[in-house]
Short mmCIF file of C-alpha atoms in Angstrom, two decimals:
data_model
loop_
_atom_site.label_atom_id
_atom_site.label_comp_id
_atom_site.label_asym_id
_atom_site.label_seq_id
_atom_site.Cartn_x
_atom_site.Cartn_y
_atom_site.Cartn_z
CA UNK Y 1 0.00 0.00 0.00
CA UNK Y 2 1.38 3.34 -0.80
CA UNK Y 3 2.39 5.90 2.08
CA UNK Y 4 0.50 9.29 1.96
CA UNK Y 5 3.14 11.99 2.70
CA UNK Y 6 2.12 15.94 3.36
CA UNK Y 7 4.50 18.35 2.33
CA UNK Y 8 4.56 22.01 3.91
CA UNK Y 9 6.56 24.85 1.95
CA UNK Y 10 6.02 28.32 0.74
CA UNK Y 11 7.73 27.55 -2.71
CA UNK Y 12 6.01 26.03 -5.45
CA UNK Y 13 8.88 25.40 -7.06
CA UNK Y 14 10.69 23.18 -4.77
CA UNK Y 15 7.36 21.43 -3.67
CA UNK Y 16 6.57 20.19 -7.37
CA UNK Y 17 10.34 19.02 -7.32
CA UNK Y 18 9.35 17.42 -4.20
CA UNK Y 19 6.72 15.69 -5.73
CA UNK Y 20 8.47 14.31 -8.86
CA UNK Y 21 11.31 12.54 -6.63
CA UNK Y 22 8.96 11.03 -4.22
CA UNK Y 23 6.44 9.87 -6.67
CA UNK Y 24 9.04 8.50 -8.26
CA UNK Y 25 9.69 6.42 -5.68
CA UNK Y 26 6.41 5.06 -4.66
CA UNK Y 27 4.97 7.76 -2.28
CA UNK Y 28 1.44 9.45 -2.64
CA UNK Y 29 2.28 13.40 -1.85
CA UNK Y 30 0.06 16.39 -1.01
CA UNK Y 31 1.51 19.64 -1.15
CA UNK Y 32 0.57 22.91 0.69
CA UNK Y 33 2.11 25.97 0.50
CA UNK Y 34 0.06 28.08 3.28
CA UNK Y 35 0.82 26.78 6.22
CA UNK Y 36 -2.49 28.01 8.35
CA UNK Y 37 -4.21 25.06 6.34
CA UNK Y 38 -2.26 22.12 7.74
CA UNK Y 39 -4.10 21.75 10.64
CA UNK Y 40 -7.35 21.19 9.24
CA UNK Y 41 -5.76 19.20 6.29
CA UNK Y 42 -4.22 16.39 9.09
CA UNK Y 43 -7.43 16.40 10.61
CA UNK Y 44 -9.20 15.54 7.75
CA UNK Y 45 -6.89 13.25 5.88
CA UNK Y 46 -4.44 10.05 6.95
CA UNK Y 47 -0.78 11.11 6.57
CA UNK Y 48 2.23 8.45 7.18
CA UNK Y 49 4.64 11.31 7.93
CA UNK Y 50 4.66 15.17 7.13
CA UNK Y 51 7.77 17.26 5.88
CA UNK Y 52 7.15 20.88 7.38
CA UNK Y 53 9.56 23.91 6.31
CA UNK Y 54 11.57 25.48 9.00
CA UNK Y 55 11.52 29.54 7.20
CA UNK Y 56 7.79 30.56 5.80
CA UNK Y 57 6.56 33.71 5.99
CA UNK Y 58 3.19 33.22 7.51
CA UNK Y 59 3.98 31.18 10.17
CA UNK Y 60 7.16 30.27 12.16
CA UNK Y 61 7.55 26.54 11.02
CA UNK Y 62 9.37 25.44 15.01
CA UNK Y 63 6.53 27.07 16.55
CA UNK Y 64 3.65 25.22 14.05
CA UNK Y 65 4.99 21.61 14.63
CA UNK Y 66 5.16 22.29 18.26
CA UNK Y 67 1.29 22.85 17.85
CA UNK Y 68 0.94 19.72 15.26
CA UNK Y 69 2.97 16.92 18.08
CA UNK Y 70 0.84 18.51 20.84
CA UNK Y 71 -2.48 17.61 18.58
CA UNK Y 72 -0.87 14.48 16.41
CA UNK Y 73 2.05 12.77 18.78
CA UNK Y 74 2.24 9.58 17.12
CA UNK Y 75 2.64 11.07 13.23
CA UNK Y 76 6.43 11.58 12.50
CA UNK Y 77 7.74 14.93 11.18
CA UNK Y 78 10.75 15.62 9.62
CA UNK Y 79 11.78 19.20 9.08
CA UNK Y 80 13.52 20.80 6.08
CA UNK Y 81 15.32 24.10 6.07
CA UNK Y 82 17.30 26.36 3.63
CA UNK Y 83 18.58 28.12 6.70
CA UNK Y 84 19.49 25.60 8.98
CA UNK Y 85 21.50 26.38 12.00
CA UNK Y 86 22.56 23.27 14.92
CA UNK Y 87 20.29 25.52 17.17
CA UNK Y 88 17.51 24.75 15.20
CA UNK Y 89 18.06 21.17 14.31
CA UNK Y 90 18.60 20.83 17.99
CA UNK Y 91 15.17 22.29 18.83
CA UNK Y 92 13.20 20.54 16.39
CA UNK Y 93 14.59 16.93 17.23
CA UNK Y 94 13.77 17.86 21.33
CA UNK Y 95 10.34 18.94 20.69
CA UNK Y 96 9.66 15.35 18.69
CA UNK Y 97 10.54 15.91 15.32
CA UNK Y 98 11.99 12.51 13.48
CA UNK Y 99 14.68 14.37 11.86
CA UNK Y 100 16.02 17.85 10.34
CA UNK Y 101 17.45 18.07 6.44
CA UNK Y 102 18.83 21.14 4.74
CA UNK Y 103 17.49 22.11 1.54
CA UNK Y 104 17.85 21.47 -1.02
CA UNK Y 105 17.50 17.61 0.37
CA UNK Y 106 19.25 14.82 -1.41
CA UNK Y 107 16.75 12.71 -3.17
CA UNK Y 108 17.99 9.19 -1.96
CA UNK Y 109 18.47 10.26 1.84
CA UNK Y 110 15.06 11.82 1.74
CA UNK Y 111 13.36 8.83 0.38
CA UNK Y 112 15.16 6.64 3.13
CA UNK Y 113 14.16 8.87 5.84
CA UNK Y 114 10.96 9.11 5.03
CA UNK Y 115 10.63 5.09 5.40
CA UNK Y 116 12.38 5.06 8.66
CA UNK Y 117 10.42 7.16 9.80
CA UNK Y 118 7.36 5.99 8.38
CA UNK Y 119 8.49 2.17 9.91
CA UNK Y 120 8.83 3.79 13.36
CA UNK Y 121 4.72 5.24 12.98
CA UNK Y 122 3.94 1.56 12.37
CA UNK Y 123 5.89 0.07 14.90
CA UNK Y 124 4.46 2.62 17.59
CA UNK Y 125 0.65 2.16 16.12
CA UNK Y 126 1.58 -1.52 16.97
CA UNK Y 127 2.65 -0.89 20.31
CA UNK Y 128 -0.35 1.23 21.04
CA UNK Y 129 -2.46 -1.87 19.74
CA UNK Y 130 -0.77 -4.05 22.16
CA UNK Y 131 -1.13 -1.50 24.98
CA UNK Y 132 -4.80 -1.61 24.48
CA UNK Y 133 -4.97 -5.50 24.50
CA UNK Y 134 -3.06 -5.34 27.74
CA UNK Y 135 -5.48 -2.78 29.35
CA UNK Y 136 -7.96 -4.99 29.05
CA UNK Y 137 -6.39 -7.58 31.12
CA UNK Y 138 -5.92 -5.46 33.63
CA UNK Y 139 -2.54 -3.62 33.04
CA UNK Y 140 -1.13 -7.19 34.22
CA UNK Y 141 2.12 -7.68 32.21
CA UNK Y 142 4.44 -10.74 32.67
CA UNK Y 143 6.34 -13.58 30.82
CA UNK Y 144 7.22 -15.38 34.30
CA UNK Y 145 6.06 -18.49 35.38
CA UNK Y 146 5.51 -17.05 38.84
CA UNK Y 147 3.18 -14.85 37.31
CA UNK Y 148 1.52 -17.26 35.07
CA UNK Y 149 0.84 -19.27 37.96
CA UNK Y 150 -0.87 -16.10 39.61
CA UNK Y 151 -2.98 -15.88 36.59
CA UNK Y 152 -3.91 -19.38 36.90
CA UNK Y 153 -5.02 -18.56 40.35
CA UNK Y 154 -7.07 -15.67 39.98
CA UNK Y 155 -8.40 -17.60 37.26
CA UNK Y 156 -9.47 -20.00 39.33
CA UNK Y 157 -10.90 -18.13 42.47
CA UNK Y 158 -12.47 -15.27 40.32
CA UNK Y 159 -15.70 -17.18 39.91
CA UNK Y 160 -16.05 -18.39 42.93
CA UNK Y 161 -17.54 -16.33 46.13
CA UNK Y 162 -14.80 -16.87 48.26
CA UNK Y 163 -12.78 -14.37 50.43
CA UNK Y 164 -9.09 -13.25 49.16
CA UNK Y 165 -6.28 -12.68 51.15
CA UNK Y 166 -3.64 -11.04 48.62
CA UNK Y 167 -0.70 -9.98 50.32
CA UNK Y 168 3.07 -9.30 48.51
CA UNK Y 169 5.56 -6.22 49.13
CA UNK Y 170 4.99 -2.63 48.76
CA UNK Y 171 4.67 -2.27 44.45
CA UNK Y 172 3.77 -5.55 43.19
CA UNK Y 173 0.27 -4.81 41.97
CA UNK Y 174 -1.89 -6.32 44.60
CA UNK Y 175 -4.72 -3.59 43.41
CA UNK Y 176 -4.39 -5.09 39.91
CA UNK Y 177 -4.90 -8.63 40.99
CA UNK Y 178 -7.43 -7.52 43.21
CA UNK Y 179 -9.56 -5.77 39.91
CA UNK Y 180 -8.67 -9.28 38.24
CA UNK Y 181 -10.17 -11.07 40.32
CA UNK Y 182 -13.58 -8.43 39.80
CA UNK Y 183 -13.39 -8.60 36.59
CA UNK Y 184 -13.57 -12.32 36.16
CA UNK Y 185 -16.24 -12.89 38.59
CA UNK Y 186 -19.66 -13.23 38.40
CA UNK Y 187 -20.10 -9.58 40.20
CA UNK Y 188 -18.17 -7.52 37.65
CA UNK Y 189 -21.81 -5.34 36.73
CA UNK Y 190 -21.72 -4.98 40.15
CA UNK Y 191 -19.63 -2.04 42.04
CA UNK Y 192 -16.51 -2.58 42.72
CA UNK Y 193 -15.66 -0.48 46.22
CA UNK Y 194 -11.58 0.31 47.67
CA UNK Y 195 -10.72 1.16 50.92
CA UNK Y 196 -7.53 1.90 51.70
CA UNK Y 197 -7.50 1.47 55.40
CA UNK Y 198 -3.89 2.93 55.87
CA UNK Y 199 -5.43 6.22 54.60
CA UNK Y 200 -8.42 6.86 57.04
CA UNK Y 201 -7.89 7.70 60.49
CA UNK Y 202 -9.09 5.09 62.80
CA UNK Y 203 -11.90 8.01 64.28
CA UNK Y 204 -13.39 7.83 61.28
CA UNK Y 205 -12.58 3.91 59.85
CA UNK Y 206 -15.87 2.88 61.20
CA UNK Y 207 -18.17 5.47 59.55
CA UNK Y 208 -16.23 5.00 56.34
CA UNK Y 209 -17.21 1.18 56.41
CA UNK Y 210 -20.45 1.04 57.92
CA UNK Y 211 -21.72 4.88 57.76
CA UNK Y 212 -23.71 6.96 59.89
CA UNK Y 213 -26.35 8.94 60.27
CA UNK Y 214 -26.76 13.11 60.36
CA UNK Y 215 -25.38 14.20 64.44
CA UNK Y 216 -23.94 11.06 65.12
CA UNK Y 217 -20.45 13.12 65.57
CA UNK Y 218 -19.10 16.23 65.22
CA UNK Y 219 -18.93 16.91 61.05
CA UNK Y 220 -21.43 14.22 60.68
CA UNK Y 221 -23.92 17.08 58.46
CA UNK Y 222 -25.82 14.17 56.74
CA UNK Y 223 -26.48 10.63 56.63
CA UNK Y 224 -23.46 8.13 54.89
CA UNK Y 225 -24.42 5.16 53.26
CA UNK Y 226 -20.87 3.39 54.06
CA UNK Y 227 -18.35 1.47 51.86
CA UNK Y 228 -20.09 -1.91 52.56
CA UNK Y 229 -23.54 -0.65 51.64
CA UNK Y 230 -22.07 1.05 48.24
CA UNK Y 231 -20.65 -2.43 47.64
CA UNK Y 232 -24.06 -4.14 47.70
CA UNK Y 233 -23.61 -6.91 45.62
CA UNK Y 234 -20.29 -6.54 44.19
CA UNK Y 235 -16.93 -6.69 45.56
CA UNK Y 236 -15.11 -4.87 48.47
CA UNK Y 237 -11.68 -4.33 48.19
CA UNK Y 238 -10.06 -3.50 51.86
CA UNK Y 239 -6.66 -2.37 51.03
CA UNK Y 240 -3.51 -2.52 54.09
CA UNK Y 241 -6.22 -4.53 56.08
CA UNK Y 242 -3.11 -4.56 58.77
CA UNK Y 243 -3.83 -0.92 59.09
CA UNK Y 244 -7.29 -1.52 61.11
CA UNK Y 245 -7.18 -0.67 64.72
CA UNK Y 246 -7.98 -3.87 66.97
CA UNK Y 247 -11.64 -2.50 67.57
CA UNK Y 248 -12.15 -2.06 63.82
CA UNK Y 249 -11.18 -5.50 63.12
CA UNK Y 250 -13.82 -6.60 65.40
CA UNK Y 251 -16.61 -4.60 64.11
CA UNK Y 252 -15.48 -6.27 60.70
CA UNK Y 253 -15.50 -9.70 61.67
CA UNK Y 254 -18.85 -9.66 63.07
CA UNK Y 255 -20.20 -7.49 59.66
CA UNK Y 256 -18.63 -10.73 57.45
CA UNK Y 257 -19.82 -13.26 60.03
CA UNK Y 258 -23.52 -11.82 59.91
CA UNK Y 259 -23.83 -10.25 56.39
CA UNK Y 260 -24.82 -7.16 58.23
CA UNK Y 261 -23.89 -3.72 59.40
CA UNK Y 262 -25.32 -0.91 61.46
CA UNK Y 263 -24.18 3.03 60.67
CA UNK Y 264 -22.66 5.32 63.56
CA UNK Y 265 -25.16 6.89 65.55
CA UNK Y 266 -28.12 4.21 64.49
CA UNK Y 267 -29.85 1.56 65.61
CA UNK Y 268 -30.90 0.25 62.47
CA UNK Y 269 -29.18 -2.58 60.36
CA UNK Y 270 -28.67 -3.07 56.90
CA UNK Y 271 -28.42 -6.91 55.44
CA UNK Y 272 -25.39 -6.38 52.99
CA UNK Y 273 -24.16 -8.96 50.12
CA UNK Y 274 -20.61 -8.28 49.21
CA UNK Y 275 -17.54 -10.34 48.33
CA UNK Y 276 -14.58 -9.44 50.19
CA UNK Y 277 -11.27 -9.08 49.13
CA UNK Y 278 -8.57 -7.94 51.17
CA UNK Y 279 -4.56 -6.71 50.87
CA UNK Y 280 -1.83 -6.33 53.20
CA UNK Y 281 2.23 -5.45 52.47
CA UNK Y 282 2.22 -7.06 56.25
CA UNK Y 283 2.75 -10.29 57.65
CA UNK Y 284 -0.73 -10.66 59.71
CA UNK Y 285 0.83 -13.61 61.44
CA UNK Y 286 3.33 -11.51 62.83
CA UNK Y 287 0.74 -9.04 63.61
CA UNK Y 288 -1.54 -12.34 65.63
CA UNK Y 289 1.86 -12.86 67.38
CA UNK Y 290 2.37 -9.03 68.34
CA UNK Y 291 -1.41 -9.07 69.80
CA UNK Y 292 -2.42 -6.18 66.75
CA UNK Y 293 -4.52 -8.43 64.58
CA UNK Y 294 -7.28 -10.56 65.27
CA UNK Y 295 -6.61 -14.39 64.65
CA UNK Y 296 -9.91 -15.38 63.97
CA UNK Y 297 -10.30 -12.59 61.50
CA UNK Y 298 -7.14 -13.46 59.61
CA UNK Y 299 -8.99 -16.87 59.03
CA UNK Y 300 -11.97 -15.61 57.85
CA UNK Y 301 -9.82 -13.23 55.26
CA UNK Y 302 -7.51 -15.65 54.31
CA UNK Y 303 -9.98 -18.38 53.07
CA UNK Y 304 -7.96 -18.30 49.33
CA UNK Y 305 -4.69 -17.05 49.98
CA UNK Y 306 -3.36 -15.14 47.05
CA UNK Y 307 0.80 -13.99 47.07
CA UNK Y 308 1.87 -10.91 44.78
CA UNK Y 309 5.76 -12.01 43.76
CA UNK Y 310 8.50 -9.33 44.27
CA UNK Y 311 9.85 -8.17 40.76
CA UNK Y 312 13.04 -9.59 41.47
CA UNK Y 313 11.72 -12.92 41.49
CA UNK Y 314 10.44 -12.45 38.20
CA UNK Y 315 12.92 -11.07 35.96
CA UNK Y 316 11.57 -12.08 32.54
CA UNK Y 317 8.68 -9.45 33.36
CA UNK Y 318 11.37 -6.62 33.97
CA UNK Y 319 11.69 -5.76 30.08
CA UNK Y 320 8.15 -6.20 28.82
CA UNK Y 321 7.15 -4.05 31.54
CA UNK Y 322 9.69 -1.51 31.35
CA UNK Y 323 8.80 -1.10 27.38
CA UNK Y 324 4.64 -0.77 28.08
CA UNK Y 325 5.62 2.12 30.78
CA UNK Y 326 7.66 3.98 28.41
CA UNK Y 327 4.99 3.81 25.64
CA UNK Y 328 2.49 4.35 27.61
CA UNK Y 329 4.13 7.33 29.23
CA UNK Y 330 5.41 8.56 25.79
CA UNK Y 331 1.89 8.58 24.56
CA UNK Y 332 0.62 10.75 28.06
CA UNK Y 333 3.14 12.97 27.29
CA UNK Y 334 3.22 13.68 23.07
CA UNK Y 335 6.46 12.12 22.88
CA UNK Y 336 8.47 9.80 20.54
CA UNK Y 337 8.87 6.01 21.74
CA UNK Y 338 12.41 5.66 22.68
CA UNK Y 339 14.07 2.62 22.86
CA UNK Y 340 16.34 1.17 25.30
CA UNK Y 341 20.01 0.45 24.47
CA UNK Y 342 21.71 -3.24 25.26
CA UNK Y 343 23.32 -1.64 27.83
CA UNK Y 344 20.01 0.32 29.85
CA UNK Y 345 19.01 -3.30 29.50
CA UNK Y 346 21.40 -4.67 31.36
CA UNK Y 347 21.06 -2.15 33.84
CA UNK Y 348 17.10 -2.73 34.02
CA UNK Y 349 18.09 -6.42 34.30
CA UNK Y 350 20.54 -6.27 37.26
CA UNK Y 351 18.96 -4.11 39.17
CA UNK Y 352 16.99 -5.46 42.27
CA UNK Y 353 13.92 -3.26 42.37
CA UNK Y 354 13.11 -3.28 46.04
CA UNK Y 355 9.79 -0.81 45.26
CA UNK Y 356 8.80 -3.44 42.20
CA UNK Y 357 6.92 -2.61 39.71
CA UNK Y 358 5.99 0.54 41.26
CA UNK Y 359 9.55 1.92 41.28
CA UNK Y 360 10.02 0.61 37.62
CA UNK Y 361 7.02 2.74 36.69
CA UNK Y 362 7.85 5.66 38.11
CA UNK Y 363 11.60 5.81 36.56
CA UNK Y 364 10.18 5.57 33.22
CA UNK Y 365 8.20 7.92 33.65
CA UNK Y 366 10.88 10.14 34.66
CA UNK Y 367 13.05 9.16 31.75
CA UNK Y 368 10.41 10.22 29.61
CA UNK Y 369 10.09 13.44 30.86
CA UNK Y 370 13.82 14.08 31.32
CA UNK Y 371 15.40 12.20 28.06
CA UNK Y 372 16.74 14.51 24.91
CA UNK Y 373 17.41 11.73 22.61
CA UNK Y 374 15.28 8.84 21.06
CA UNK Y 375 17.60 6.44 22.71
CA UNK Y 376 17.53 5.50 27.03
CA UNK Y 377 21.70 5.00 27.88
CA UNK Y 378 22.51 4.01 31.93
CA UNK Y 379 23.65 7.66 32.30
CA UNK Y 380 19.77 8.25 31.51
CA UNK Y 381 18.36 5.63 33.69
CA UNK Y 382 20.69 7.00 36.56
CA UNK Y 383 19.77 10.76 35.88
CA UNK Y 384 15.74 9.07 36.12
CA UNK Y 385 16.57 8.01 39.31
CA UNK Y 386 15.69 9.91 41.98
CA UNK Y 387 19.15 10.82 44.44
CA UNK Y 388 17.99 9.23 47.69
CA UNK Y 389 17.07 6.27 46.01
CA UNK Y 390 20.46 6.49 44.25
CA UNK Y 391 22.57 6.22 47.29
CA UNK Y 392 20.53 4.50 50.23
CA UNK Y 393 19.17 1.70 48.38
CA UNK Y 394 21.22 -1.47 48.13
CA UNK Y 395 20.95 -3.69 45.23
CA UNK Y 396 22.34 -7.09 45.64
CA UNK Y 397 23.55 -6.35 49.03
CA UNK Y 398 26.26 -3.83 48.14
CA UNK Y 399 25.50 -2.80 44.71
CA UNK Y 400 24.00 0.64 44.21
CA UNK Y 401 22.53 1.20 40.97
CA UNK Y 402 24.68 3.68 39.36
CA UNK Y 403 27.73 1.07 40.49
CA UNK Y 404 25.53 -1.03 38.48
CA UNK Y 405 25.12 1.21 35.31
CA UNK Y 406 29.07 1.47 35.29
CA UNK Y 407 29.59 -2.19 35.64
CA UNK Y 408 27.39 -2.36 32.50
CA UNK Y 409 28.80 0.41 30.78
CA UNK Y 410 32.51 -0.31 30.97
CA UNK Y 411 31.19 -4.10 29.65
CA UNK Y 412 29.59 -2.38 26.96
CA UNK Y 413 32.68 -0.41 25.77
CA UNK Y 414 34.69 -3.36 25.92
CA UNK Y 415 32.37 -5.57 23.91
CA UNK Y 416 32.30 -2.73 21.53
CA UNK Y 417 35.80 -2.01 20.99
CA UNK Y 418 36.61 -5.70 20.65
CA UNK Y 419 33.53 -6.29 17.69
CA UNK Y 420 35.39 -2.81 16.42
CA UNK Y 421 39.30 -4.15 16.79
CA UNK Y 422 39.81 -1.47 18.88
CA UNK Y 423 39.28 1.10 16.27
CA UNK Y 424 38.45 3.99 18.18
CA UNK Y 425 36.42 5.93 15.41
CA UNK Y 426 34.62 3.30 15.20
CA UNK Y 427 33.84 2.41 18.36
CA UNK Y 428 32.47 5.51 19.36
CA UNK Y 429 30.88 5.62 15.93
CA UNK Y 430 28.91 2.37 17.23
CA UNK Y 431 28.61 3.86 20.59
CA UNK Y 432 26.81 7.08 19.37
CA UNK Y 433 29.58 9.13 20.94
CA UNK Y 434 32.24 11.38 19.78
CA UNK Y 435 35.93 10.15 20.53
CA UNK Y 436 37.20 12.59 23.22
CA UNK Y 437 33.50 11.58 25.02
CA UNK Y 438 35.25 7.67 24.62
CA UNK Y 439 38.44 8.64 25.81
CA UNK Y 440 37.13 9.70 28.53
CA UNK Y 441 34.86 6.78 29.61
CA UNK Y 442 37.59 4.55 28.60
CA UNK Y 443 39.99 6.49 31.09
CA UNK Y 444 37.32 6.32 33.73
CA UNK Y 445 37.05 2.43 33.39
CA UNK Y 446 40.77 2.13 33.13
CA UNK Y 447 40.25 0.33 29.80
CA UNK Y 448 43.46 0.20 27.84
CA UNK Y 449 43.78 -0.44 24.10
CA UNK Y 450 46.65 -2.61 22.48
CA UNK Y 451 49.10 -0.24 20.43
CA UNK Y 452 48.12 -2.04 17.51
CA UNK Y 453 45.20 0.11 16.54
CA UNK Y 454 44.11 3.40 18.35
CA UNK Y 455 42.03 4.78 14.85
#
């Protein structure tokens, strides 16, 4: 199928030359030359990629495709200039555009960028496509048989009525295999309700659950329904269940044990019909042992016990994961896709996550919003991280993460100068670096090349 192309220019004359060479080579091409008619044009029409002048009169051509990736992030533009200055090329490429070319552009390079770029659109549309077919499992990504053999567990206890105890470390998605679980039952068209009973103070847990009714306390302006009673015949989520003071926990032991509840301030009860499911980051045996959790609550949660695994244990999951964060942060925030290098890999790979999936989450995200370039190096994953995590977590005992990102690094380098005979041009030709930048790393990893080839 052939690739519609829009191209943007105030001259005629180059735009019909334009046309020739990339008809020529297979391309369907509108023109324009007014550029206050592009917006509507994209909006109307499918374009593969646009080509948008730097210098016309009308409008300033930087400030116009600033406007276009705010309103079209995912098509790629590539930016042509008879006046072309680094400063420019520079600013185009960090606000999202695929690449720069000074006019008048060579036909063959053109043609060739055009395609990469147009491959790159396709390869994002099919990453978006994925995303969405991953949403609707629940934002639940793995390739680990650990997790495999959580899906086959919520699998199996979703259509059942029984009560789930969920419990795993701080990060590893107990909320998601809580929703899992409510989305394979047989309540999902029924409400599903979340507590989080580390958030509420324990004055108030009680009304929060059960409700009340207008005076019952100070504040208390008008009558509450309660958490249980909005639940009604779907699924109740109670989130750090640990959290609950000791007289809570009572009050919610006798609402499961009787199916019903009575607001603050009433005398009146309330038959309720909801499926509990409950999470803790704590060790509620520990907590029976300690005298802060009620034993013969525990036993009524924990009926199907259901364990979150830490990331670390998982490791396949690290780079599928890392890859849907970054796309789907990219998307949030109208930027390009990058893509991780062998050695950010690495780095991803070794590294022992102790916030899980959580922490993974929230570094891409960072990178996204931080990164210049379409590619993520270690220096980029350390820069994402944020400084106390930098130096007081421990990975592997005694293994920060950026001493991780220069183990990985100086391997890199040496891999790369070995494939490249330890040819330094082009090394750092391979590395994406200039030589004085691989000097310098080399120097820092006290890597030493034989005299036999230093060019």
């Amino acid at each position: 199928m052939q690739k519609n192309i829009l191209a943007v220019d105030d001259q005629p004359i180059f735009l019909q030359s334009l046309k020739n060479h990339l008809e020529y080579a297979g391309f369907l091409l509108d023109t324009l030359t007014d550029p206050t008619q592009v917006e509507s044009t994209i909006a109307t029409q499918n374009f593969d990629c646009v080509l948008l002048d730097v210098d016309m009169p009308q409008i300033d051509g930087i400030s116009l495709l600033r406007t276009l990736i705010e309103k079209y992030p995912l098509i790629p533009f590539i930016m042509i200039s008879g006046k072309s200055s680094i400063e420019q090329a520079i600013k185009c490429i960090k606000l999202g555009a695929y690449d720069f070319i000074e006019k008048p552009p060579d036909p063959d390079r053109l043609v060739i960028t055009i395609k990469h770029a147009i491959e790159r659109h396709f390869l994002t549309q099919e990453r978006l496509g994925l995303l969405e077919n991953l949403k609707a499992q629940n934002n639940i990504i793995y390739r680990s048989e650990a997790m495999q053999a959580l899906m086959n567990r919520i699998e199996s206890v979703a259509s059942t009525e029984a009560t789930v105890l969920i419990s795993g470390e701080h990060g590893t998605g107990k909320q998601l295999v809580a929703q899992a679980i409510y989305t394979h039952s047989n309540r999902v068209s029924a409400p599903f309700v979340q507590v989080n009973c580390a958030a509420i103070p324990s004055t108030l847990l009680e009304s929060t659950l059960f409700g009340h009714v207008k005076g019952a306390f100070t504040g208390a302006v008008q009558d509450s329904t309660g958490k249980f009673r909005d639940a009604d015949g779907g699924t109740l989520f109670l989130d750090e269940i640990g959290c609950l003071d000791y007289e809570s926990q009572s009050k919610l032991l006798v609402a499961i044990q009787e199916g019903d509840i009575s607001p603050v301030g009433s005398s009146e009860t309330f038959m309720v019909d909801v499926r509990i499911i409950a999470a803790t980051n704590q060790s509620l045996q520990g907590l029976i042992k300690a005298g802060k959790f009620r034993e013969d609550l525990y036993y009524r949660l924990n009926v199907v016990p259901v364990r979150t695994p830490p990331l670390r244990d998982r490791k396949e999951d690290i780079i599928p994961l890392a890859k849907f964060f970054l796309t789907d942060f990219a998307t949030k925030h109208s930027r390009l896709v990058p893509e991780l290098t062998p050695a950010a890999l690495n780095v991803l790979m070794q590294y022992d996550w102790p916030g899980n999936v959580r922490e993974l989450q929230n570094m891409m995200q960072r990178v996204i919003i931080f990164l210049s370039e379409h590619q993520i190096s270690p220096e980029d994953l350390l820069i994402a991280f944020d400084e106390e995590q930098r130096t007081n977590i421990p990975v592997n005992k005694d293994t920060s993460l950026e001493k991780a990102v220069n183990s990985f690094e100086k391997e890199y380098i040496e891999h790369a100068l070995i494939v490249n005979q330890y040819k330094i041009i082009a090394t750092a030709k391979m590395l994406n670096i200039d030589r004085t930048g691989l000097y310098r790393k080399m120097k820092k990893y006290g890597i030493e090349v034989p005299e036999m080839s230093t060019v």
